[in-house]
């Protein structure tokens, strides 16, 4: 319920915000572009997995010290610890980095970010990220359009970086007015109250502006203009250091568990460092004074002293946290476990029923029926048809026609996790159970059930193959081909619906024979042939090209096999008559060849 | 019940495989009888139906039942033969 309401609420709130404030719109667009950049960057790095990038990364991050060096260097060059942390998250998510090395990079990035304070305080220089965005985007998109895998990957990386820069630029732009409106001198406070308050302001400003550099620039400018006291400026610098983690947290939202772990490590490191700096601010000020005197910084040059302070507390943070990296990794792994893909587990198969042949046969039957039910869901999803199809009053044709949107489910994943896993468990149970090697009707039944399971698996596989072209042609501009694919969807859905109806009748009247599904086999053959004949006409009249036609011919065959497999499985599974009657009926149920003979006489 | 039938019954009780064979034979006969009844009912329905589509449906159903019966009779014959050879 909450999930259903979440999207409309978020959309309405955003819409209202856009209408209310142009700056909010710019900031939101910045966040969106930034997140898109993250996705693009990850996509790009993934193409380099197993290649040169892996080697460079491995050699430059083979130890914690090297990782830290990598972090310091890249942050100093890029002048953005946020960018380095999001890139590190994407490296980590792509599996190019170990969590320990990634944490090393983050520690290094924190130290690297202090070079910014030195540059601004010392030379008033600052690399403008937004200036790089446009050329990066242009070069990136050109490369993305190339066929070669490496060029495409490089294109995604460049475009991703471009989007990141652009996103940060828009975010900064949106908050510009906000930043200009802050008059820090009015808020000058002394003592620990002042330190905490200004650290809070620093955090808030960095979160809002998405850049610790921006906060530092403001702080240094304010300090130079004596708008803010030296003590409060140090607190602002501490706050900016803590606030910068928000970028990594936003970046981690779109990445996997490892990305979230790294964002967690980043947050813990910066919070610890911040806390140490706040609590020991007066002692640190004395150390800064001592260092400044020794390196020749004038006693009244507070801006450079701020840079010294910034570097000092980050170094202290690293010294404190470095020995704690291993326990930190362990804690994060425990707090944020990797979600194992949910594998379908058997519900009816248990060791208790293994030794009793009849109980085992019943358990296998129930489990295979369950496998069928799960497969029906996978098949309907695969055909992009809504599950309401099985409501008695719904007409199959109408529901298929209405289901125009592709249902975005990973059928391969569902097949592996649900269908194959469950069928594997059934086969294993049959092999290990007494009934599996018993004689007579029980063995016959077990073998039939195993066959039914195989039919179900084949049916899902058929839809898996069919889906590839189905998704392509369902929304094709060529109405003829999309109509033909709708016929295939309808045929499979019709078979599922007929089986469902027959199953309901069989449940209420056990005397009804499973042989009743034989007419459905005839129906499948007649309809498949009709679709094939229709295809010939479409080719003759140039309504579809030969490539479409060959794809469609293959898909008719997948569709036909799927239908047959479903009927064969249902014939075994949904008969409620005695074991003897079932066996008798199965021995005279018609096969493909016999159905073909009937068609010939028609 | 003559001696042969009595012996058959006894053999069926004592031998698992033979018992299963007899049960299958009985079931098959039951299914074939049901199919014969269905065939008669379909033939009667066909005579009283004028609608072309409905007639086509009944006709194909009739063809299926006939083919099923034909296949069933072959299986029944084989079972009968097996039983004869065993006794």
XYZ file of C-alpha atoms in Angstrom:
689
model
C 0.000 0.000 0.000
C 2.775 2.390 1.058
C 4.856 1.456 -1.981
C 1.907 2.074 -4.284
C 1.374 5.513 -2.760
C 5.058 6.429 -2.592
C 5.520 7.196 -6.278
C 2.463 9.444 -6.686
C 3.377 11.282 -3.459
C 6.989 11.808 -4.579
C 5.872 12.920 -8.042
C 3.243 15.314 -6.670
C 5.679 16.785 -4.130
C 8.329 17.261 -6.792
C 5.798 18.742 -9.211
C 4.575 21.159 -6.557
C 8.166 22.059 -5.691
C 8.985 22.723 -9.367
C 5.962 24.958 -9.679
C 6.875 26.799 -6.500
C 10.598 27.363 -7.039
C 12.817 27.523 -10.061
C 15.888 26.875 -7.886
C 14.358 23.700 -6.522
C 13.755 22.543 -10.100
C 17.417 23.190 -10.935
C 18.611 21.332 -7.832
C 16.330 18.345 -8.511
C 17.485 18.256 -12.141
C 21.055 18.355 -10.842
C 20.432 15.340 -8.587
C 18.761 13.465 -11.467
C 21.615 14.223 -13.883
C 24.129 13.283 -11.207
C 22.457 9.899 -10.595
C 22.248 9.278 -14.329
C 25.967 10.020 -14.509
C 26.581 7.382 -11.831
C 24.623 4.794 -13.821
C 26.486 5.692 -17.010
C 29.836 5.574 -15.234
C 29.120 2.132 -13.797
C 28.023 0.916 -17.218
C 31.278 2.209 -18.684
C 33.521 0.661 -16.049
C 31.751 -2.674 -16.394
C 32.859 -2.926 -20.040
C 36.474 -2.742 -18.886
C 36.110 -5.541 -16.383
C 38.746 -8.178 -16.985
C 40.935 -5.840 -19.046
C 43.423 -3.009 -18.714
C 41.487 -1.065 -16.108
C 41.487 -4.038 -13.793
C 45.282 -4.269 -14.100
C 45.827 -0.529 -13.460
C 43.479 -0.590 -10.518
C 44.996 -3.767 -9.136
C 48.517 -2.402 -9.302
C 47.535 0.963 -7.825
C 45.312 -0.445 -5.109
C 47.165 -3.628 -4.188
C 47.790 -2.384 -0.632
C 46.073 0.062 1.693
C 48.983 2.515 1.340
C 48.754 2.370 -2.475
C 44.969 2.762 -2.355
C 45.351 5.805 -0.153
C 47.971 7.227 -2.496
C 45.583 6.653 -5.408
C 42.852 8.488 -3.460
C 45.106 11.439 -2.590
C 46.391 11.776 -6.160
C 43.048 11.471 -7.955
C 41.297 13.848 -5.547
C 44.093 16.380 -5.874
C 43.802 16.230 -9.677
C 40.013 16.182 -9.860
C 39.608 18.561 -6.917
C 36.530 16.712 -5.781
C 36.474 14.075 -3.070
C 32.787 13.544 -3.813
C 33.614 12.602 -7.374
C 36.387 10.244 -6.292
C 34.081 8.596 -3.773
C 31.284 8.064 -6.332
C 33.783 6.728 -8.875
C 35.143 4.396 -6.202
C 31.595 3.227 -5.456
C 31.055 2.462 -9.132
C 34.409 0.601 -9.307
C 33.376 -1.377 -6.292
C 29.889 -2.138 -7.631
C 31.410 -3.299 -10.916
C 33.578 -5.717 -8.913
C 36.846 -4.024 -9.901
C 37.823 -3.268 -6.315
C 37.863 -4.951 -2.933
C 36.019 -3.145 -0.142
C 39.263 -2.733 1.867
C 41.034 -1.070 -1.078
C 38.017 1.131 -1.716
C 38.052 2.275 1.908
C 41.758 3.067 1.460
C 40.908 5.245 -1.551
C 38.231 7.061 0.443
C 40.676 7.744 3.284
C 43.142 9.049 0.704
C 40.442 11.142 -0.950
C 39.764 12.831 2.376
C 43.381 13.806 2.592
C 43.446 14.790 -1.084
C 40.530 17.142 -0.595
C 42.651 19.251 1.745
C 44.770 20.311 -1.240
C 41.727 22.319 -2.310
C 41.882 24.379 0.852
C 45.613 24.974 0.240
C 44.944 26.031 -3.374
C 42.122 28.381 -2.472
C 43.791 29.780 0.606
C 47.184 30.006 -1.045
C 46.452 30.915 -4.645
C 42.706 31.430 -4.805
C 42.574 28.801 -7.527
C 39.783 26.397 -8.058
C 39.184 24.065 -10.988
C 35.719 24.639 -12.344
C 34.158 21.222 -12.904
C 31.240 22.444 -14.990
C 33.637 23.691 -17.680
C 34.572 20.070 -18.385
C 31.019 18.772 -18.565
C 30.067 19.833 -22.111
C 33.133 18.500 -23.989
C 33.030 15.322 -21.911
C 29.388 14.779 -22.875
C 30.051 15.416 -26.567
C 33.098 13.121 -26.716
C 31.341 10.575 -24.557
C 28.225 10.345 -26.723
C 30.315 10.102 -29.925
C 32.203 7.183 -28.386
C 29.010 5.545 -27.083
C 27.741 5.430 -30.677
C 30.789 3.374 -31.771
C 30.602 -0.375 -32.300
C 33.869 -1.341 -30.560
C 33.282 -2.455 -26.989
C 36.206 -0.541 -25.487
C 35.302 2.711 -27.227
C 31.699 2.320 -26.143
C 32.862 1.728 -22.563
C 35.127 4.777 -22.683
C 32.182 6.754 -24.050
C 29.980 5.733 -21.128
C 32.752 6.714 -18.679
C 33.236 10.135 -20.318
C 29.520 10.785 -20.628
C 29.076 9.602 -17.037
C 31.755 12.034 -15.836
C 30.166 14.758 -17.934
C 26.795 14.103 -16.345
C 28.353 14.042 -12.874
C 30.028 17.414 -13.460
C 26.870 18.816 -14.980
C 24.789 17.485 -12.096
C 27.086 19.030 -9.496
C 27.082 22.259 -11.517
C 23.269 22.410 -11.532
C 23.109 21.589 -7.843
C 25.586 24.356 -7.043
C 23.762 26.720 -9.384
C 20.463 26.064 -7.672
C 21.917 26.754 -4.263
C 23.863 29.784 -5.369
C 21.293 32.228 -4.090
C 21.161 30.339 -0.845
C 24.955 30.473 -0.504
C 25.074 34.173 -1.285
C 22.418 34.876 1.316
C 24.396 33.539 4.254
C 26.067 36.226 6.353
C 28.202 34.256 8.707
C 29.376 37.239 10.746
C 25.906 37.592 12.205
C 26.163 34.130 13.717
C 29.579 34.378 15.412
C 29.609 32.219 18.544
C 32.313 31.258 21.021
C 33.060 28.088 23.013
C 31.910 24.531 22.256
C 28.376 25.737 21.546
C 29.786 27.800 18.686
C 31.917 24.902 17.440
C 28.943 22.508 17.323
C 26.633 25.121 15.814
C 29.078 26.054 13.041
C 29.978 22.448 12.355
C 26.228 21.889 11.890
C 26.040 24.867 9.506
C 29.031 23.453 7.616
C 27.302 20.071 7.287
C 24.064 21.672 6.130
C 25.759 23.946 3.607
C 27.780 21.046 2.162
C 24.705 18.811 1.940
C 22.741 21.558 0.221
C 25.534 22.552 -2.150
C 26.753 19.004 -2.693
C 30.323 20.172 -2.389
C 32.666 20.553 0.568
C 34.835 22.714 -1.678
C 32.045 25.233 -2.075
C 31.641 25.422 1.710
C 35.389 25.781 2.152
C 35.585 28.555 -0.450
C 32.777 30.396 1.322
C 34.468 29.863 4.674
C 37.891 31.007 3.474
C 36.353 34.059 1.798
C 34.402 34.881 4.938
C 37.476 34.374 7.096
C 39.565 36.606 4.838
C 36.874 39.297 5.062
C 36.698 38.762 8.818
C 33.029 37.946 8.581
C 33.577 34.846 10.616
C 35.882 34.140 13.537
C 38.864 31.813 13.077
C 37.386 29.350 15.581
C 34.002 29.277 13.813
C 35.743 28.903 10.440
C 37.525 25.790 11.702
C 34.167 24.380 12.823
C 32.720 25.100 9.381
C 35.633 23.214 7.796
C 34.936 20.235 10.074
C 31.245 20.392 9.117
C 32.070 20.472 5.411
C 34.170 17.353 5.866
C 31.258 15.489 7.434
C 28.663 16.895 5.022
C 30.563 15.718 1.950
C 29.565 12.116 2.714
C 26.034 12.875 1.485
C 27.287 12.738 -2.123
C 28.646 9.248 -1.542
C 25.373 8.249 0.135
C 23.353 9.526 -2.866
C 25.775 7.703 -5.164
C 25.367 4.505 -3.166
C 21.558 4.644 -3.501
C 21.765 3.490 -7.100
C 24.515 0.943 -6.479
C 24.673 -2.459 -4.855
C 25.405 -3.620 -1.321
C 29.151 -3.016 -1.693
C 28.521 0.573 -2.725
C 26.345 1.062 0.344
C 29.054 -0.506 2.525
C 31.609 1.949 1.174
C 29.259 4.884 1.727
C 28.856 3.573 5.292
C 32.651 3.447 5.750
C 32.930 6.975 4.338
C 30.293 8.228 6.768
C 31.892 6.470 9.765
C 35.361 7.809 8.864
C 34.212 11.384 8.387
C 32.007 11.347 11.494
C 34.855 9.964 13.627
C 37.326 12.470 12.189
C 34.814 15.275 12.666
C 34.130 14.256 16.258
C 37.842 14.056 17.099
C 38.405 17.482 15.521
C 35.480 19.057 17.358
C 36.366 17.620 20.755
C 40.078 18.443 20.411
C 39.660 21.727 18.522
C 41.549 23.856 21.040
C 44.459 21.417 21.258
C 44.542 21.203 17.475
C 44.590 25.000 17.236
C 47.737 25.003 19.363
C 49.333 22.351 17.125
C 48.370 24.379 14.018
C 50.006 27.423 15.503
C 53.177 25.445 16.216
C 53.266 23.947 12.690
C 52.546 27.332 11.092
C 55.414 28.944 12.922
C 57.726 26.132 11.774
C 56.692 26.239 8.102
C 56.715 29.989 7.867
C 53.028 30.882 7.867
C 52.370 34.281 9.368
C 50.514 34.294 12.669
C 47.744 36.462 11.181
C 47.347 34.396 8.005
C 44.255 32.565 9.200
C 43.265 31.244 5.788
C 46.458 29.214 5.427
C 46.194 28.170 9.065
C 42.731 26.893 8.212
C 44.304 24.792 5.428
C 46.850 23.451 7.946
C 44.017 22.617 10.345
C 42.034 20.915 7.577
C 45.019 18.736 6.651
C 45.903 18.039 10.259
C 42.568 16.701 11.393
C 42.243 14.553 8.269
C 45.701 13.066 8.939
C 44.671 12.381 12.549
C 41.485 10.720 11.281
C 43.523 8.436 9.008
C 45.997 7.579 11.796
C 43.118 6.682 14.112
C 41.027 4.769 11.562
C 43.755 2.941 9.648
C 44.246 0.146 12.207
C 40.466 -0.222 12.393
C 39.929 -0.934 8.689
C 39.612 -4.729 9.071
C 37.074 -4.588 11.950
C 35.268 -1.811 10.051
C 34.979 -4.020 6.940
C 33.739 -6.930 9.056
C 31.161 -4.745 10.781
C 29.888 -3.341 7.477
C 29.690 -6.816 5.971
C 27.607 -7.904 8.947
C 25.381 -4.813 8.947
C 24.854 -4.816 5.178
C 24.835 -8.448 4.078
C 24.784 -9.346 0.392
C 21.269 -10.380 -0.478
C 21.387 -13.906 -1.821
C 19.136 -14.405 -4.847
C 15.968 -16.025 -3.619
C 15.983 -19.615 -4.788
C 12.689 -21.444 -4.922
C 12.692 -24.158 -2.293
C 10.450 -27.230 -2.349
C 7.401 -27.074 -0.118
C 6.201 -30.663 -0.145
C 9.404 -32.667 -0.555
C 10.832 -33.710 2.799
C 12.889 -36.564 4.150
C 9.907 -37.849 6.151
C 8.039 -38.827 2.984
C 11.116 -40.265 1.286
C 10.820 -43.807 2.620
C 7.088 -44.204 2.072
C 6.565 -44.820 -1.611
C 2.963 -43.546 -1.760
C 3.690 -40.483 0.356
C 6.732 -39.770 -1.804
C 4.670 -40.031 -4.991
C 2.062 -37.662 -3.531
C 4.775 -35.220 -2.461
C 6.319 -35.264 -5.948
C 2.893 -34.731 -7.529
C 2.112 -31.748 -5.286
C 5.542 -30.234 -5.858
C 5.270 -30.653 -9.638
C 1.820 -29.020 -9.575
C 3.461 -26.168 -7.664
C 6.189 -26.026 -10.297
C 3.443 -25.773 -12.939
C 1.733 -22.913 -11.085
C 4.988 -20.973 -10.711
C 5.769 -21.592 -14.384
C 2.386 -20.230 -15.443
C 3.248 -16.956 -13.706
C 6.681 -16.870 -15.370
C 5.118 -17.653 -18.760
C 2.430 -14.960 -18.469
C 5.107 -12.480 -17.400
C 7.300 -13.630 -20.268
C 4.446 -13.021 -22.692
C 3.766 -9.647 -21.032
C 0.193 -10.618 -20.226
C -1.461 -9.627 -16.950
C -2.413 -12.333 -14.475
C -6.065 -11.225 -14.534
C -6.296 -13.471 -17.588
C -7.263 -16.390 -15.346
C -10.359 -14.679 -14.002
C -13.290 -16.653 -15.416
C -15.080 -13.661 -16.931
C -12.016 -12.343 -18.754
C -11.759 -13.193 -22.440
C -8.258 -14.343 -23.363
C -8.206 -12.464 -26.656
C -9.245 -9.187 -25.056
C -6.724 -9.434 -22.213
C -3.905 -10.234 -24.664
C -4.923 -7.275 -26.837
C -5.082 -5.038 -23.763
C -1.658 -6.133 -22.499
C 0.347 -3.840 -24.761
C 3.152 -2.899 -22.383
C 6.196 -5.122 -22.001
C 6.350 -6.556 -18.480
C 9.915 -5.876 -17.443
C 10.844 -9.083 -15.610
C 14.119 -10.933 -15.888
C 12.752 -14.233 -17.203
C 16.219 -15.824 -17.394
C 16.724 -15.056 -13.731
C 13.260 -16.380 -12.802
C 13.945 -19.505 -14.834
C 17.246 -20.129 -13.015
C 16.055 -19.270 -9.508
C 12.558 -20.643 -9.540
C 11.910 -23.169 -12.290
C 15.287 -24.872 -12.691
C 16.008 -24.864 -8.951
C 12.652 -26.414 -8.067
C 12.765 -28.978 -10.866
C 16.295 -29.898 -9.775
C 14.995 -30.508 -6.243
C 12.174 -32.707 -7.612
C 14.552 -34.827 -9.712
C 16.938 -35.178 -6.770
C 14.077 -36.291 -4.537
C 12.839 -38.848 -7.076
C 16.335 -40.288 -7.491
C 16.889 -40.636 -3.747
C 13.440 -41.847 -2.817
C 12.353 -45.477 -2.580
C 9.550 -44.802 -5.018
C 12.170 -43.725 -7.522
C 13.467 -47.242 -7.885
C 10.263 -49.138 -7.085
C 8.466 -51.228 -9.670
C 5.079 -51.216 -11.376
C 2.607 -48.369 -11.376
C 4.446 -46.309 -8.776
C 7.575 -46.250 -10.875
C 5.422 -45.441 -13.894
C 3.844 -42.555 -11.991
C 7.188 -41.218 -10.810
C 8.535 -41.399 -14.315
C 5.421 -39.630 -15.659
C 5.742 -36.882 -13.031
C 9.419 -36.428 -13.836
C 8.453 -36.166 -17.494
C 5.752 -33.617 -16.626
C 8.368 -31.543 -14.774
C 10.615 -31.705 -17.823
C 7.675 -30.582 -19.999
C 7.121 -27.585 -17.718
C 10.811 -26.621 -17.863
C 10.770 -26.927 -21.669
C 7.621 -24.784 -21.855
C 9.281 -21.983 -19.887
C 12.400 -22.308 -22.027
C 10.257 -21.978 -25.138
C 8.762 -18.717 -23.823
C 12.257 -17.521 -22.886
C 13.323 -17.912 -26.526
C 10.076 -16.507 -27.864
C 10.265 -13.433 -25.612
C 13.377 -12.058 -27.305
C 11.627 -11.369 -30.599
C 8.259 -10.838 -28.968
C 9.553 -7.817 -27.030
C 11.138 -6.536 -30.224
C 8.112 -6.885 -32.439
C 5.281 -6.312 -29.956
C 5.764 -2.570 -30.268
C 6.987 -2.638 -33.859
C 5.810 -0.037 -36.353
C 4.974 -2.940 -38.634
C 1.440 -3.741 -37.521
C 1.421 -7.040 -39.410
C 4.282 -8.585 -37.451
C 3.018 -7.298 -34.100
C -0.398 -8.803 -34.929
C 1.218 -12.151 -35.753
C 3.133 -12.147 -32.448
C -0.116 -11.361 -30.657
C -1.539 -14.534 -32.224
C 1.300 -16.558 -30.685
C 0.725 -14.927 -27.300
C -2.972 -15.641 -27.593
C -2.364 -19.286 -28.516
C -0.247 -19.977 -25.419
C -2.608 -18.023 -23.162
C -5.578 -19.904 -24.620
C -3.875 -23.215 -23.828
C -3.161 -22.085 -20.259
C -6.746 -20.944 -19.835
C -8.182 -24.190 -21.260
C -5.948 -26.207 -18.940
C -7.099 -24.022 -16.051
C -10.763 -24.612 -16.923
C -10.226 -28.366 -17.337
C -8.349 -28.437 -14.006
C -11.258 -26.780 -12.216
C -13.740 -29.252 -13.721
C -11.500 -32.207 -12.810
C -11.225 -30.956 -9.217
C -15.011 -30.835 -8.857
C -15.724 -34.012 -10.869
C -12.963 -36.643 -10.596
C -14.677 -38.911 -13.128
C -13.753 -36.533 -15.954
C -10.893 -38.010 -17.898
C -7.561 -36.394 -18.576
C -8.092 -37.511 -22.174
C -10.268 -34.437 -22.455
C -7.138 -32.431 -23.188
C -6.586 -34.241 -26.503
C -8.929 -31.884 -28.403
C -6.732 -29.035 -27.176
C -3.767 -30.711 -28.881
C -5.746 -30.742 -32.127
C -6.634 -27.094 -31.581
C -2.934 -26.196 -31.104
C -1.943 -27.906 -34.339
C -4.784 -26.368 -36.371
C -4.076 -22.858 -35.081
C -0.279 -23.191 -35.519
C -0.828 -24.267 -39.112
C -3.180 -21.344 -39.693
C -0.559 -18.914 -38.366
C 2.103 -20.525 -40.614
C -0.148 -20.236 -43.678
C -0.894 -16.615 -42.822
C 2.835 -15.945 -42.705
C 3.302 -17.191 -46.280
C 0.700 -14.705 -47.422
C 2.356 -11.841 -45.539
C 5.692 -12.639 -47.217
C 4.063 -12.830 -50.665
C 2.366 -9.459 -50.154
C 5.616 -7.882 -48.840
C 3.976 -6.987 -45.551
C 6.960 -8.349 -43.629
C 10.571 -8.834 -44.676
C 12.351 -12.176 -44.905
C 14.354 -11.614 -41.702
C 11.167 -11.017 -39.738
C 9.622 -14.069 -41.370
C 12.476 -16.412 -40.427
C 12.452 -15.141 -36.850
C 8.705 -15.622 -36.735
C 8.928 -19.143 -38.175
C 11.302 -20.121 -35.363
C 8.969 -18.532 -32.869
C 5.945 -20.434 -34.193
C 7.898 -23.578 -33.459
C 8.797 -22.371 -29.915
C 5.158 -21.466 -29.356
C 3.938 -24.842 -30.613
C 6.441 -26.725 -28.424
C 5.464 -24.634 -25.401
C 1.769 -25.392 -25.921
C 2.391 -29.117 -26.360
C 4.639 -29.265 -23.320
C 1.996 -27.538 -21.216
C -0.748 -29.920 -22.340
C 1.471 -32.991 -21.809
C 2.311 -31.800 -18.291
C -1.327 -31.033 -17.491
C -2.430 -34.478 -18.734
C -0.233 -36.065 -16.077
C -0.726 -33.526 -13.311
C -4.416 -32.702 -13.215
C -6.032 -36.106 -13.256
C -7.757 -36.895 -9.994
C -8.707 -40.471 -10.941
C -7.032 -43.555 -9.456
C -3.435 -44.450 -10.308
C -4.634 -47.359 -12.508
C -7.088 -45.184 -14.424
C -4.459 -42.492 -14.891
C -2.011 -45.023 -16.261
C -4.638 -46.408 -18.636
C -5.557 -42.943 -19.876
C -1.960 -41.875 -20.347
C -1.342 -44.974 -22.472
C -4.053 -43.966 -24.940
C -3.613 -40.177 -24.946
C -2.796 -39.110 -28.503
C 0.680 -37.994 -29.489
C 1.769 -35.398 -32.047
C 1.888 -37.936 -34.860
C -1.642 -39.208 -34.194
C -3.011 -35.666 -33.991
C -1.317 -34.918 -37.325
C -3.095 -37.936 -38.852
C -6.462 -36.592 -37.703
C -5.691 -33.201 -39.262
C -4.867 -34.911 -42.551
C -8.307 -36.561 -42.673
C -10.058 -33.229 -42.118
C -16.658 -68.357 -11.798
C -14.836 -71.197 -13.520
C -11.519 -72.726 -12.487
C -9.509 -70.624 -14.965
C -10.950 -67.370 -13.609
C -10.301 -68.493 -10.045
C -6.686 -69.339 -10.913
C -6.284 -65.944 -12.589
C -7.542 -64.188 -9.451
C -5.211 -66.181 -7.230
C -2.231 -65.480 -9.493
C -3.146 -61.785 -9.429
C -3.168 -61.703 -5.634
C 0.129 -63.549 -5.304
C 2.095 -61.765 -8.046
C 2.510 -57.960 -7.746
C 3.320 -57.400 -11.390
C 0.489 -59.577 -12.547
C -1.837 -57.794 -10.146
C -0.860 -54.449 -11.631
C -1.384 -55.846 -15.122
C -4.873 -57.047 -14.251
C -5.760 -53.704 -12.681
C -4.488 -51.842 -15.743
C -6.511 -54.144 -17.994
C -9.630 -53.439 -15.942
C -9.016 -49.689 -15.974
C -8.418 -49.712 -19.699
C -11.682 -51.557 -20.268
C -13.448 -48.981 -18.090
C -11.912 -46.089 -20.024
C -12.754 -47.707 -23.373
C -16.338 -48.194 -22.266
C -16.545 -44.518 -21.283
C -15.095 -43.562 -24.655
C -17.645 -45.754 -26.475
C -20.468 -44.027 -24.556
C -18.985 -40.631 -25.401
C -18.766 -41.634 -29.065
C -22.423 -42.687 -29.155
C -23.437 -39.464 -27.428
C -21.409 -37.384 -29.876
C -22.901 -39.182 -32.880
C -26.398 -38.496 -31.558
C -25.515 -34.845 -30.938
C -24.138 -34.537 -34.456
C -27.361 -35.817 -35.982
C -29.357 -33.163 -34.125
C -26.985 -30.242 -34.850
C -27.472 -28.023 -37.896
C -25.008 -25.219 -37.082
C -21.917 -25.678 -39.302
C -19.331 -24.520 -36.722
C -20.847 -26.669 -33.995
C -20.966 -29.634 -36.359
C -17.271 -29.163 -37.177
C -16.433 -29.095 -33.472
C -18.403 -32.272 -32.785
C -16.859 -33.978 -35.810
C -13.301 -33.290 -34.702
C -14.144 -34.391 -31.180
C -15.606 -37.582 -32.657
C -12.418 -38.165 -34.626
C -10.345 -37.790 -31.486
C -12.518 -40.192 -29.486
C -12.355 -42.704 -32.350
C -8.567 -42.439 -32.505
C -8.287 -42.781 -28.723
C -10.520 -45.868 -28.778
C -8.523 -47.334 -31.640
C -5.267 -46.823 -29.723
C -6.842 -48.140 -26.525
C -8.062 -51.300 -28.241
C -4.524 -51.992 -29.518
C -3.135 -51.570 -25.959
C -5.913 -53.787 -24.589
C -5.108 -56.461 -27.144
C -1.436 -56.384 -26.191
C -2.278 -56.660 -22.498
C -4.564 -59.591 -23.240
C -1.773 -61.271 -25.199
C 0.720 -60.719 -22.360
C -1.704 -62.191 -19.853
C -2.260 -65.211 -22.098
C 1.472 -65.823 -22.481
C 2.015 -65.588 -18.737
C -0.747 -68.057 -17.923
